[in-house]
């Protein structure tokens, strides 16, 4: 089984995200950058499948120079090799353009299965996995919390509102991760040392054979006009009553007569 | 020339999901602002009867894709069927619900159309023919106003946000032959919750618990039942194994916008707040008066959830009876 994992470097979810001076991007300096948590699940699942079935795990990422840290993290967890799409022409890509870059990069690799996060927890687009599958003309199964590789097929438990649907697709296929799939391992110290020597190839937009006008800031179809902070709530109103019963009565009164929610 | 608004609805077992009414209602508002027609798309097997129901929300035309191969959602079957049916329409705008199904389908279709997609939008504004969509990013820590270049503009709407509006129309109902194309995926099993549990993203009320519950969600379940709501959980409660992953509210879990969110024994980590900040009214109950959750709440109670929550349930039942 040759498995490709798509990863992205994103701000840690505990980070405070601030808007930059241009009003359309975020301040990148004071942020702790990590592997997208859903991609950690993808790397872990790929490693488990390789451990069970043999084969290889290749990690692919699009991003600035710094994104190589995330590829190295995946290599330290145990992936075999990395591919970094790194090109100023690719910067500022939206989700669709990112998927074009990733699909072009993956096309040059031998693969039976692609695993990626259901979404990046930065822009929350939920888009790249499905678009890569479309561009490669392979089936996709999203939001998977259990996957079994069968003979030439993959069987995935897909989490939907109010339940789970078990879906099968022939390989090659792509699936995206949901929490519950596994518990990602930490990179061990020997793993981190080994990762430094693992192959990590860098490709440009031209090397991928893509039209520069279709990717990067130039290729964006979704244009960010403004970023803003969510509307502030009014100051909290504390209920201070003598007893739990009186507190509850006051809350229910507010919700019933003022907010009209009960 | 691209023209018209298309609203893709979602049904399960022959009944519309609530988001369908929201999507058609919002589609109507966009179509009115653009002075064009709204076509609602119904997809499934044995769903022809649903065409009548959706007209009441303002569709000028209803396109029914009815085929046994569309009985259960499969990305390839739905994407092929919808793309083929919409090809002659060349819509300017496609709206869809940002559900598990809608997000998956929207992303696949947008790639097929080489179209821009604004995912999980909480507001849509039309001015002078230009559409601006507002979408939370970073789990709601930042809101982005975005426009989409080209056509169709694909807009996925966050469930439970857009108002439902009845606008009676008598729509033209079309049932074109369904072209499924090559379908490789199969649904082998469905394990659905039974017992009429309210789904988290559709719930009007969510009672959520964190570390402060110590794993005892009984009083929260009782309050949720009294309010006709659903029970959610913080990441720590899920990490402790007290609740399922699918109950987790937060940046790495479900993003919810109920009318009322009651946080019980949740301290209010940034990543949790990100998942519930678009709730209309937030109530926080916590023993620790310094808990960050109070800064994001509308109403706060400093107290023991095991004393306060059962009293709230009793008071709710009293007012409802």
Coordinates of C-alpha atoms in Angstrom, one line a residue, chain B residues 4-173:
Chain B
X4 CA -30.6 32.2 -11.5
X5 CA -30.2 30.8 -8.0
X6 CA -30.2 27.1 -7.3
X7 CA -30.9 25.8 -3.8
X8 CA -29.8 22.2 -3.2
X9 CA -32.0 20.6 -0.4
X10 CA -31.2 17.7 1.8
X11 CA -33.6 15.0 2.8
X12 CA -33.2 11.8 4.8
X13 CA -35.5 8.9 4.5
X14 CA -38.0 11.0 2.5
X15 CA -38.2 13.9 4.9
X16 CA -36.5 17.3 4.5
X17 CA -33.9 18.1 7.0
X18 CA -34.5 21.5 8.6
X19 CA -31.5 23.0 6.8
X20 CA -33.4 22.6 3.5
X21 CA -36.0 25.2 4.5
X22 CA -33.2 27.5 5.6
X23 CA -31.4 27.1 2.3
X24 CA -34.5 27.6 0.1
X25 CA -35.5 30.6 2.2
X26 CA -32.1 32.2 1.9
X27 CA -32.0 31.3 -1.8
X28 CA -35.3 33.2 -2.2
X29 CA -33.8 36.3 -0.6
X30 CA -30.8 36.1 -2.8
X31 CA -32.9 35.6 -5.9
X32 CA -35.1 38.5 -5.0
X33 CA -32.1 40.8 -4.5
X34 CA -30.7 39.6 -7.9
X35 CA -34.2 39.7 -9.6
X36 CA -33.9 36.2 -10.8
X37 CA -35.5 32.8 -10.4
X38 CA -34.9 30.3 -7.7
X39 CA -34.8 26.6 -8.5
X40 CA -34.9 24.1 -5.6
X41 CA -33.2 20.8 -6.2
X42 CA -34.5 17.7 -4.4
X43 CA -32.4 14.6 -4.6
X44 CA -33.2 11.1 -3.4
X45 CA -35.3 8.0 -4.2
X46 CA -39.0 8.1 -4.0
X47 CA -38.9 11.8 -3.2
X48 CA -41.3 13.2 -5.8
X49 CA -43.8 14.1 -3.1
X50 CA -41.3 16.5 -1.5
X51 CA -41.5 18.9 -4.5
X52 CA -44.9 20.2 -3.3
X53 CA -43.6 20.9 0.2
X54 CA -40.6 23.0 -0.8
X55 CA -42.6 25.3 -3.1
X56 CA -44.0 26.9 0.1
X57 CA -40.6 28.4 0.8
X58 CA -40.4 30.4 -2.4
X59 CA -39.0 28.2 -5.2
X60 CA -40.1 29.2 -8.7
X61 CA -39.1 25.7 -10.0
X62 CA -38.3 22.4 -8.4
X63 CA -36.0 20.0 -10.0
X64 CA -36.5 16.5 -8.6
X65 CA -33.7 14.0 -9.1
X66 CA -35.4 10.7 -8.2
X67 CA -33.5 7.5 -8.7
X68 CA -32.9 4.3 -6.6
X69 CA -29.2 5.1 -6.9
X70 CA -29.7 8.3 -5.0
X71 CA -31.4 6.6 -2.0
X72 CA -28.4 7.1 0.3
X73 CA -25.9 9.9 0.0
X74 CA -22.8 8.9 -1.9
X75 CA -20.5 11.7 -3.1
X76 CA -20.0 10.3 -6.6
X77 CA -23.7 9.5 -7.3
X78 CA -25.0 12.8 -6.0
X79 CA -22.2 14.9 -7.6
X80 CA -22.7 13.3 -11.0
X81 CA -26.5 13.5 -10.8
X82 CA -26.7 17.1 -9.7
X83 CA -23.9 18.3 -12.0
X84 CA -25.6 16.7 -15.0
X85 CA -29.1 18.1 -14.1
X86 CA -27.7 21.6 -13.5
X87 CA -25.6 21.7 -16.7
X88 CA -28.4 23.2 -18.8
X89 CA -29.3 25.8 -16.1
X90 CA -25.8 27.3 -15.7
X91 CA -26.7 28.9 -12.4
X92 CA -25.1 32.1 -11.2
X93 CA -25.4 31.1 -7.5
X94 CA -25.8 27.6 -5.8
X95 CA -26.7 27.5 -2.2
X96 CA -26.5 24.4 0.0
X97 CA -26.5 23.5 3.7
X98 CA -23.1 23.1 5.3
X99 CA -24.0 19.7 6.8
X100 CA -21.8 16.6 6.7
X101 CA -23.5 15.8 3.3
X102 CA -23.7 19.4 2.0
X103 CA -20.1 20.2 2.8
X104 CA -18.9 17.1 1.0
X105 CA -21.1 17.6 -2.0
X106 CA -20.4 21.3 -2.3
X107 CA -16.6 20.8 -2.3
X108 CA -16.8 18.1 -4.9
X109 CA -19.1 20.1 -7.2
X110 CA -17.2 23.3 -6.8
X111 CA -14.0 21.5 -7.9
X112 CA -15.9 20.0 -10.9
X113 CA -17.2 23.4 -11.9
X114 CA -13.8 25.1 -11.1
X115 CA -16.0 27.4 -9.0
X116 CA -15.3 29.4 -5.8
X117 CA -17.0 28.1 -2.7
X118 CA -17.7 30.0 0.5
X119 CA -18.1 27.3 3.2
X120 CA -20.2 27.4 6.3
X121 CA -21.5 31.0 5.9
X122 CA -23.5 32.7 8.6
X123 CA -24.6 35.7 6.6
X124 CA -25.2 36.6 2.9
X125 CA -25.6 40.2 1.7
X126 CA -26.4 41.3 -1.8
X127 CA -25.7 44.9 -2.9
X128 CA -25.9 46.1 -6.4
X129 CA -25.8 42.6 -7.7
X130 CA -22.7 41.7 -5.8
X131 CA -22.8 39.0 -3.1
X132 CA -20.8 39.2 0.1
X133 CA -20.7 36.1 2.3
X134 CA -19.7 36.2 5.9
X135 CA -17.9 33.1 7.2
X136 CA -16.3 32.3 10.5
X137 CA -12.7 31.1 10.3
X138 CA -10.3 29.8 12.9
X139 CA -13.4 28.2 14.5
X140 CA -15.1 31.5 14.8
X141 CA -12.2 33.5 16.3
X142 CA -12.3 35.6 13.1
X143 CA -15.1 36.5 10.7
X144 CA -14.3 36.9 7.0
X145 CA -16.3 38.8 4.5
X146 CA -15.7 37.2 1.1
X147 CA -16.8 37.6 -2.5
X148 CA -16.6 34.9 -5.1
X149 CA -15.2 35.5 -8.6
X150 CA -16.8 33.7 -11.6
X151 CA -19.9 31.4 -11.8
X152 CA -21.4 29.6 -10.2
X153 CA -20.8 31.2 -6.8
X154 CA -21.2 28.2 -4.4
X155 CA -22.4 29.2 -1.0
X156 CA -22.7 26.7 1.8
X157 CA -24.9 27.9 4.7
X158 CA -24.3 27.0 8.3
X159 CA -27.3 25.1 9.6
X160 CA -29.5 26.8 12.2
X161 CA -28.6 30.3 11.3
X162 CA -30.7 31.5 8.3
X163 CA -34.3 32.4 9.1
X164 CA -37.0 30.2 7.5
X165 CA -39.6 32.1 5.6
X166 CA -42.7 30.8 3.9
X167 CA -43.4 32.4 0.5
X168 CA -46.1 30.6 -1.3
X169 CA -45.5 29.9 -4.9
X170 CA -46.8 27.4 -7.4
X171 CA -43.6 26.1 -8.8
X172 CA -42.9 24.3 -12.0
X173 CA -41.8 20.8 -11.1

